[in-house]
Amino acid sequence: MAATLRIQSDWSWALRRDEGEAWLSCRSPGKPTLYGSVTRRGLSTEGVPDIAASEGFVVGEVTKKSILISCPHENVSTKFLAPYTTFGRIHQKSITCLDISSGGGLGVSTSTDGTMKIWQAANGEIRRLLEGHVYDVNCCRFFPSGLVVLSGGMDAQLKIWSAEDASCVVTFKGHKGGILDTAIVDRGRNVLSCSRDGTARLWDCGKSACLGVIADCGSPVNGIAVGTAESSLNLGTPETAPSEREIGTEGKILLLAREDKKLQGVGLQSRQPVFLFVGSDAFNCCTFLSSTYILAGTQGGNIYQLDVRNTNAPIQVIHRSGAPVLSLLPYRDGFIASQGDGTCFIIQQDLDYVLDLTEADCDPVYKVASWEKQIYTCCRDGIVRRYQLSDL
């Protein structure tokens, strides 16, 4: 695996004054870590900080919110990005999940302070409090319309809310353990959930009924993702004719990130297994990059990229640190990943450097959401950070 560059988490604050300094490190497997620093020498005529690096490191382009650092000896470059804005008043405690509406106007988030809130994405101003779950809410997401929210809690309940008046319009019951993740099929006539009880279920929103158990794994299902399968893939045929209440399940595959070190693919309509991949340790999250390529992250810091047509061996395994991979999000020609050590990074096919979203200092970044060029993260330190990727 390639070398990993790191920078002091509050580097943009440290470099605001002349002679300000921030530490750097370059870690390469099997070699001693190279340590260094960047120091601000003053301002250029354009008003941009003039920054110099210690031996072994090179400073590239610098803006007010970003700095490109390379370590030529290890042939690695990283652009570090500081948040454009931070929202510290939405919740009082650790923020476990967040999502941004399809229009980019609203955010929804859950916290260990026991609340779920809807807020304005531009300024973090709270608009609605969604109350009704017993115990903690684990996951929340907007429906494609951006007007409705789906949430799952430790109370084993799945709920649908109006973002406009905060009313709970549907409650699904059936899981025997806390709900850990959800997914929405197409426009949202049907939704999916997975739980500590080892099952993934398909639900009919209109009739607030369970349409079936898609998979029963005998081990907690930590994350799920639904996507359109590559046309050559055999998804199996259903044993019984699907209910007419099933909308949009045909041709779809459901990914299950399981606690028992397995990543499973199941035909959504057929309920038949498509593949089973065994990883290094527990899988926490999964996502589709395309109808062919999928990603899954583990508790030990591995990100597996697989081809659904042949899951015998991964296409690649990305490992930047041993911290748990907590969230994966497809983004443009690549993806965004966040980990339990506070790192959050973006890998793009056409970029020869990694983008690192900084400031969380060793606190897990639980979830990442995006809207166009804005990336939002939520963290154990109780802060929502918004990054602006204007220069990608």
Coordinates of C-alpha atoms in Angstrom, one line a residue:
M1 CA 0.0 0.0 0.0
A2 CA 1.2 3.5 -0.8
A3 CA 2.6 5.9 1.8
T4 CA 0.2 8.1 3.8
L5 CA 0.7 11.8 4.4
R6 CA -0.7 13.4 7.6
I7 CA -0.9 16.9 8.9
Q8 CA -1.7 18.5 12.2
S9 CA -5.5 18.6 12.5
D10 CA -5.8 22.4 13.1
W11 CA -3.1 23.3 10.5
S12 CA -5.2 26.1 9.0
W13 CA -5.4 27.8 12.4
A14 CA -1.7 27.2 13.2
L15 CA -0.6 28.8 9.9
R16 CA -2.7 32.0 10.3
R17 CA 0.1 33.9 11.8
D18 CA 3.7 34.4 10.6
E19 CA 6.2 31.8 12.0
G20 CA 3.1 29.6 12.6
E21 CA 4.0 25.9 12.3
A22 CA 2.2 22.6 11.8
W23 CA 3.6 19.1 11.9
L24 CA 3.7 16.7 9.0
S25 CA 4.3 12.9 8.7
C26 CA 4.7 10.4 5.9
R27 CA 4.1 6.8 6.9
S28 CA 5.1 4.0 4.6
P29 CA 4.6 0.3 5.5
G30 CA 7.8 -1.3 6.7
K31 CA 9.8 1.9 6.8
P32 CA 10.4 4.4 9.6
T33 CA 7.9 7.3 9.6
L34 CA 9.3 10.5 8.2
Y35 CA 8.4 13.6 10.3
G36 CA 8.5 17.2 9.4
S37 CA 6.7 20.5 9.5
V38 CA 5.3 23.4 7.5
T39 CA 6.0 27.0 8.5
R40 CA 4.4 30.2 7.4
R41 CA 6.9 32.8 6.3
G42 CA 4.5 35.6 5.5
L43 CA 2.0 36.6 2.8
S44 CA 2.6 36.7 -0.9
T45 CA 1.7 39.8 -3.0
E46 CA -1.7 38.0 -3.8
G47 CA -2.5 37.7 -0.1
V48 CA -1.9 34.0 0.0
P49 CA 0.2 32.5 2.8
D50 CA 3.8 31.8 1.9
I51 CA 4.5 28.4 3.4
A52 CA 7.7 26.4 3.5
A53 CA 8.2 22.7 4.3
S54 CA 11.0 21.0 6.2
E55 CA 13.4 18.6 4.5
G56 CA 11.8 15.7 2.6
F57 CA 8.5 17.5 2.0
V58 CA 7.4 20.0 -0.7
V59 CA 4.6 22.5 -0.6
G60 CA 2.6 22.9 -3.8
E61 CA -0.5 25.1 -4.3
V62 CA -1.7 27.0 -1.2
T63 CA -5.1 28.7 -0.8
K64 CA -6.8 30.0 2.3
K65 CA -8.5 26.6 3.0
S66 CA -6.2 24.1 1.2
I67 CA -2.5 23.1 1.0
L68 CA -0.9 20.6 -1.3
I69 CA 1.9 18.6 0.3
S70 CA 4.1 16.0 -1.4
C71 CA 6.8 13.7 -0.2
P72 CA 8.9 13.1 -3.4
H73 CA 10.9 10.3 -1.8
E74 CA 7.7 8.2 -1.4
N75 CA 6.1 9.6 -4.6
V76 CA 3.0 10.6 -2.7
S77 CA 0.9 13.9 -2.7
T78 CA -2.1 15.0 -0.6
K79 CA -4.2 18.1 -0.7
F80 CA -5.4 19.0 2.8
L81 CA -8.7 20.8 3.0
A82 CA -9.9 22.8 6.0
P83 CA -13.7 23.2 6.6
Y84 CA -15.4 26.1 4.9
T85 CA -17.8 26.3 7.9
T86 CA -18.5 24.3 11.1
F87 CA -21.8 23.9 12.9
G88 CA -21.2 23.2 16.6
R89 CA -24.7 24.0 18.0
I90 CA -26.9 21.5 16.2
H91 CA -26.3 18.8 18.8
Q92 CA -24.9 18.7 22.3
K93 CA -23.1 15.3 21.9
S94 CA -21.6 12.9 19.4
I95 CA -23.3 13.1 16.0
T96 CA -23.8 9.5 14.6
C97 CA -25.4 10.1 11.3
L98 CA -26.3 12.8 8.8
D99 CA -27.8 13.4 5.3
I100 CA -28.3 16.3 3.0
S101 CA -31.5 16.7 1.0
S102 CA -31.5 16.3 -2.8
G103 CA -31.9 20.1 -3.3
G104 CA -29.0 20.8 -0.9
G105 CA -31.2 23.0 1.3
L106 CA -31.7 20.8 4.4
G107 CA -29.7 18.5 6.6
V108 CA -30.9 15.8 9.0
S109 CA -28.8 14.3 11.8
T110 CA -28.9 12.0 14.8
S111 CA -27.0 12.2 18.0
T112 CA -26.2 10.4 21.2
D113 CA -27.9 13.3 23.0
G114 CA -31.0 11.4 22.0
T115 CA -32.3 13.8 19.3
M116 CA -32.8 13.8 15.6
K117 CA -33.0 17.3 14.0
I118 CA -33.6 18.9 10.6
W119 CA -31.5 22.0 10.0
Q120 CA -30.6 24.5 7.2
A121 CA -27.6 23.2 5.3
A122 CA -26.4 26.8 4.7
N123 CA -26.0 27.9 8.3
G124 CA -26.9 25.0 10.6
E125 CA -30.0 26.7 11.9
I126 CA -32.4 24.1 13.5
R127 CA -35.8 23.9 11.7
R128 CA -37.4 20.8 13.2
L129 CA -37.0 18.3 16.0
L130 CA -38.1 14.7 15.1
E131 CA -39.3 13.0 18.3
G132 CA -40.8 9.5 18.7
H133 CA -38.0 6.9 18.8
V134 CA -37.3 5.3 22.2
Y135 CA -33.5 5.2 22.9
D136 CA -30.9 6.3 20.4
V137 CA -31.6 6.9 16.7
N138 CA -28.9 5.1 14.7
C139 CA -29.5 6.3 11.1
C140 CA -31.3 8.9 9.1
R141 CA -31.7 9.8 5.5
F142 CA -33.8 11.9 3.2
F143 CA -36.1 10.3 0.5
P144 CA -35.2 11.5 -3.0
S145 CA -37.9 14.2 -2.8
G146 CA -36.1 15.9 0.0
L147 CA -39.4 16.4 1.9
V148 CA -39.5 13.1 3.8
V149 CA -37.0 11.4 6.2
L150 CA -36.4 7.7 7.0
S151 CA -34.9 6.8 10.4
G152 CA -34.0 3.6 12.2
G153 CA -33.4 3.3 16.0
M154 CA -32.1 1.1 18.8
D155 CA -35.9 0.6 19.5
A156 CA -36.0 -1.7 16.4
Q157 CA -38.4 0.7 14.8
L158 CA -38.1 2.2 11.3
K159 CA -40.0 5.6 11.0
I160 CA -40.9 7.9 8.2
W161 CA -41.2 11.7 8.9
S162 CA -42.4 14.8 7.2
A163 CA -39.6 17.3 7.0
E164 CA -42.1 20.1 6.7
D165 CA -44.1 19.6 10.0
A166 CA -41.9 17.0 11.8
S167 CA -44.9 14.5 12.0
C168 CA -44.1 10.8 12.0
V169 CA -46.3 9.4 9.2
V170 CA -45.4 5.7 9.3
T171 CA -43.8 3.4 11.9
F172 CA -42.5 -0.1 10.8
K173 CA -42.2 -2.8 13.4
G174 CA -40.8 -6.3 12.8
H175 CA -37.1 -6.2 13.6
K176 CA -36.0 -7.9 16.8
G177 CA -32.9 -5.7 17.3
G178 CA -31.7 -2.2 16.8
I179 CA -31.7 -1.0 13.2
L180 CA -28.2 -0.2 11.9
D181 CA -28.8 1.1 8.4
T182 CA -31.4 1.8 5.8
A183 CA -31.7 2.1 2.0
I184 CA -34.3 3.5 -0.3
V185 CA -35.5 1.7 -3.5
D186 CA -35.8 4.1 -6.4
R187 CA -38.2 7.0 -5.5
G188 CA -39.1 5.4 -2.2
R189 CA -42.4 3.4 -2.5
N190 CA -40.3 0.6 -0.9
V191 CA -37.5 1.0 1.6
L192 CA -35.0 -1.4 3.2
S193 CA -33.5 -1.8 6.7
C194 CA -30.9 -4.0 8.4
S195 CA -30.5 -4.8 12.0
R196 CA -28.5 -6.3 14.8
D197 CA -31.0 -9.2 14.6
G198 CA -29.2 -10.4 11.5
T199 CA -31.9 -9.6 8.9
A200 CA -32.5 -7.2 6.1
R201 CA -36.2 -6.4 5.4
L202 CA -38.1 -4.8 2.6
W203 CA -41.0 -2.5 3.5
D204 CA -44.0 -1.1 1.7
C205 CA -44.4 2.6 2.7
G206 CA -47.9 3.0 1.4
K207 CA -49.3 0.2 3.5
S208 CA -46.7 0.4 6.3
A209 CA -46.1 -3.4 6.0
C210 CA -43.2 -5.7 5.7
L211 CA -42.9 -7.2 2.2
G212 CA -40.4 -9.8 3.3
V213 CA -37.1 -10.7 4.9
I214 CA -34.5 -10.4 2.1
A215 CA -31.7 -12.0 4.0
D216 CA -31.3 -13.7 7.4
C217 CA -27.6 -13.9 8.2
G218 CA -27.4 -15.1 11.8
S219 CA -25.0 -12.2 12.4
P220 CA -25.6 -8.4 12.8
V221 CA -25.9 -6.6 9.4
N222 CA -24.0 -3.3 10.0
G223 CA -24.7 -1.7 6.6
I224 CA -26.6 -2.1 3.4
A225 CA -26.7 -0.6 -0.1
V226 CA -29.0 -1.2 -3.0
G227 CA -28.0 -0.8 -6.7
T228 CA -28.8 -1.8 -10.2
A229 CA -26.9 -4.9 -11.2
E230 CA -24.8 -5.3 -14.2
S231 CA -27.1 -6.9 -16.9
S232 CA -25.0 -10.1 -17.3
L233 CA -25.2 -10.9 -13.6
N234 CA -27.6 -13.8 -12.7
L235 CA -29.7 -12.5 -9.8
G236 CA -31.8 -15.7 -9.5
T237 CA -35.5 -16.1 -9.7
P238 CA -38.1 -15.6 -6.9
E239 CA -39.5 -18.8 -5.4
T240 CA -42.9 -17.2 -5.3
A241 CA -44.3 -14.4 -7.4
P242 CA -43.4 -11.0 -6.0
S243 CA -46.2 -8.9 -4.4
E244 CA -47.6 -6.2 -6.6
R245 CA -46.7 -3.8 -3.8
E246 CA -43.0 -4.4 -4.6
I247 CA -42.0 -1.4 -6.7
G248 CA -38.5 -1.2 -8.4
T249 CA -36.9 -4.4 -6.9
E250 CA -36.3 -6.1 -10.3
G251 CA -32.7 -6.0 -11.5
K252 CA -31.5 -4.8 -8.2
I253 CA -28.9 -6.2 -5.9
L254 CA -28.7 -5.7 -2.2
L255 CA -25.3 -5.5 -0.5
L256 CA -25.0 -6.6 3.1
A257 CA -21.9 -5.6 5.2
R258 CA -21.9 -8.2 8.0
E259 CA -20.3 -8.4 11.4
D260 CA -19.1 -12.0 10.7
K261 CA -16.5 -10.7 8.2
K262 CA -18.7 -11.3 5.2
L263 CA -19.9 -9.1 2.4
Q264 CA -23.0 -10.6 0.8
G265 CA -24.8 -9.8 -2.4
V266 CA -28.5 -10.8 -2.7
G267 CA -31.0 -10.5 -5.6
L268 CA -33.5 -8.0 -4.2
Q269 CA -36.5 -9.4 -6.0
S270 CA -35.3 -13.1 -6.0
R271 CA -34.0 -13.1 -2.3
Q272 CA -31.4 -15.5 -3.8
P273 CA -27.7 -15.2 -2.8
V274 CA -25.5 -13.8 -5.7
F275 CA -22.1 -13.8 -4.0
L276 CA -20.4 -14.1 -0.6
F277 CA -17.0 -12.5 0.0
V278 CA -15.0 -13.1 3.1
G279 CA -12.9 -10.2 4.3
S280 CA -10.2 -9.6 6.9
D281 CA -12.6 -8.6 9.7
A282 CA -16.1 -7.2 10.3
F283 CA -17.6 -5.2 7.5
N284 CA -19.1 -1.9 8.6
C285 CA -20.3 -0.2 5.4
C286 CA -20.7 -0.8 1.7
T287 CA -21.7 1.1 -1.4
F288 CA -22.0 0.9 -5.2
L289 CA -19.5 2.8 -7.4
S290 CA -21.3 1.6 -10.5
S291 CA -23.4 -1.4 -11.7
T292 CA -20.1 -3.3 -11.8
Y293 CA -17.9 -2.0 -9.0
I294 CA -18.6 -2.0 -5.3
L295 CA -16.8 -0.9 -2.2
A296 CA -16.9 -2.2 1.4
G297 CA -15.1 -1.0 4.5
T298 CA -14.0 -3.1 7.5
Q299 CA -13.3 -2.6 11.2
G300 CA -9.6 -3.0 10.6
G301 CA -9.3 -0.2 8.1
N302 CA -9.5 -2.1 4.8
I303 CA -11.5 -0.8 1.9
Y304 CA -12.2 -3.6 -0.6
Q305 CA -13.0 -2.7 -4.2
L306 CA -14.8 -5.7 -5.9
D307 CA -16.3 -6.5 -9.3
V308 CA -19.7 -8.0 -8.7
R309 CA -19.2 -10.4 -11.7
N310 CA -16.2 -12.0 -10.0
T311 CA -15.8 -11.5 -6.2
N312 CA -13.1 -14.3 -5.8
A313 CA -10.4 -11.7 -5.4
P314 CA -10.7 -7.9 -4.8
I315 CA -9.6 -5.5 -7.6
Q316 CA -7.8 -3.5 -4.9
V317 CA -7.6 -3.1 -1.2
I318 CA -7.0 0.4 0.1
H319 CA -5.6 0.7 3.6
R320 CA -4.6 4.1 4.9
S321 CA -4.8 3.4 8.7
G322 CA -5.9 0.6 11.0
A323 CA -8.9 2.6 12.2
P324 CA -12.4 1.3 11.4
V325 CA -13.9 2.4 8.1
L326 CA -17.2 4.0 9.2
S327 CA -18.6 5.5 6.0
L328 CA -18.2 5.2 2.2
L329 CA -19.8 7.5 -0.3
P330 CA -19.5 7.4 -4.1
Y331 CA -18.3 10.8 -5.4
R332 CA -17.7 11.7 -9.0
D333 CA -15.1 9.4 -10.4
G334 CA -14.2 7.9 -7.0
F335 CA -15.3 7.9 -3.4
I336 CA -15.1 9.5 0.0
A337 CA -14.2 7.4 3.1
S338 CA -14.2 8.3 6.8
Q339 CA -12.5 6.4 9.6
G340 CA -12.5 6.0 13.4
D341 CA -9.3 8.0 13.8
G342 CA -10.8 11.2 12.5
T343 CA -9.5 10.9 8.9
C344 CA -11.8 11.5 6.0
F345 CA -10.4 11.3 2.5
I346 CA -11.4 11.5 -1.2
I347 CA -9.9 9.4 -3.9
Q348 CA -10.6 10.3 -7.5
Q349 CA -9.5 8.4 -10.6
D350 CA -8.1 11.4 -12.4
L351 CA -6.3 13.0 -9.5
D352 CA -2.7 12.1 -8.7
Y353 CA -3.2 13.2 -5.1
V354 CA -5.5 12.2 -2.3
L355 CA -7.9 14.9 -0.9
D356 CA -7.9 14.9 2.9
L357 CA -10.7 16.6 4.8
T358 CA -9.1 17.8 8.0
E359 CA -9.9 19.2 11.5
A360 CA -11.4 16.2 13.3
D361 CA -8.7 15.4 15.8
C362 CA -8.7 11.6 16.5
D363 CA -12.5 11.7 16.9
P364 CA -14.3 9.2 14.6
V365 CA -16.0 10.7 11.6
Y366 CA -19.2 8.6 11.5
K367 CA -20.8 9.7 8.3
V368 CA -20.3 11.7 5.1
A369 CA -22.9 13.3 2.8
S370 CA -22.5 15.5 -0.3
W371 CA -24.4 17.9 -2.3
E372 CA -22.7 19.0 -5.5
K373 CA -19.3 20.5 -4.5
Q374 CA -20.1 20.6 -0.8
I375 CA -19.2 17.7 1.6
Y376 CA -20.7 17.4 5.1
T377 CA -19.2 15.2 7.8
C378 CA -20.4 14.4 11.3
C379 CA -18.1 13.5 14.1
R380 CA -17.9 12.3 17.7
D381 CA -16.8 15.8 18.8
G382 CA -20.4 17.0 18.1
I383 CA -19.5 19.1 15.1
V384 CA -20.9 19.1 11.6
R385 CA -18.2 20.3 9.1
R386 CA -18.9 21.6 5.7
Y387 CA -16.1 21.5 3.1
Q388 CA -16.1 23.4 -0.2
L389 CA -14.6 21.5 -3.2
S390 CA -14.5 24.5 -5.5
D391 CA -11.1 23.6 -7.0
L392 CA -11.7 19.9 -8.0

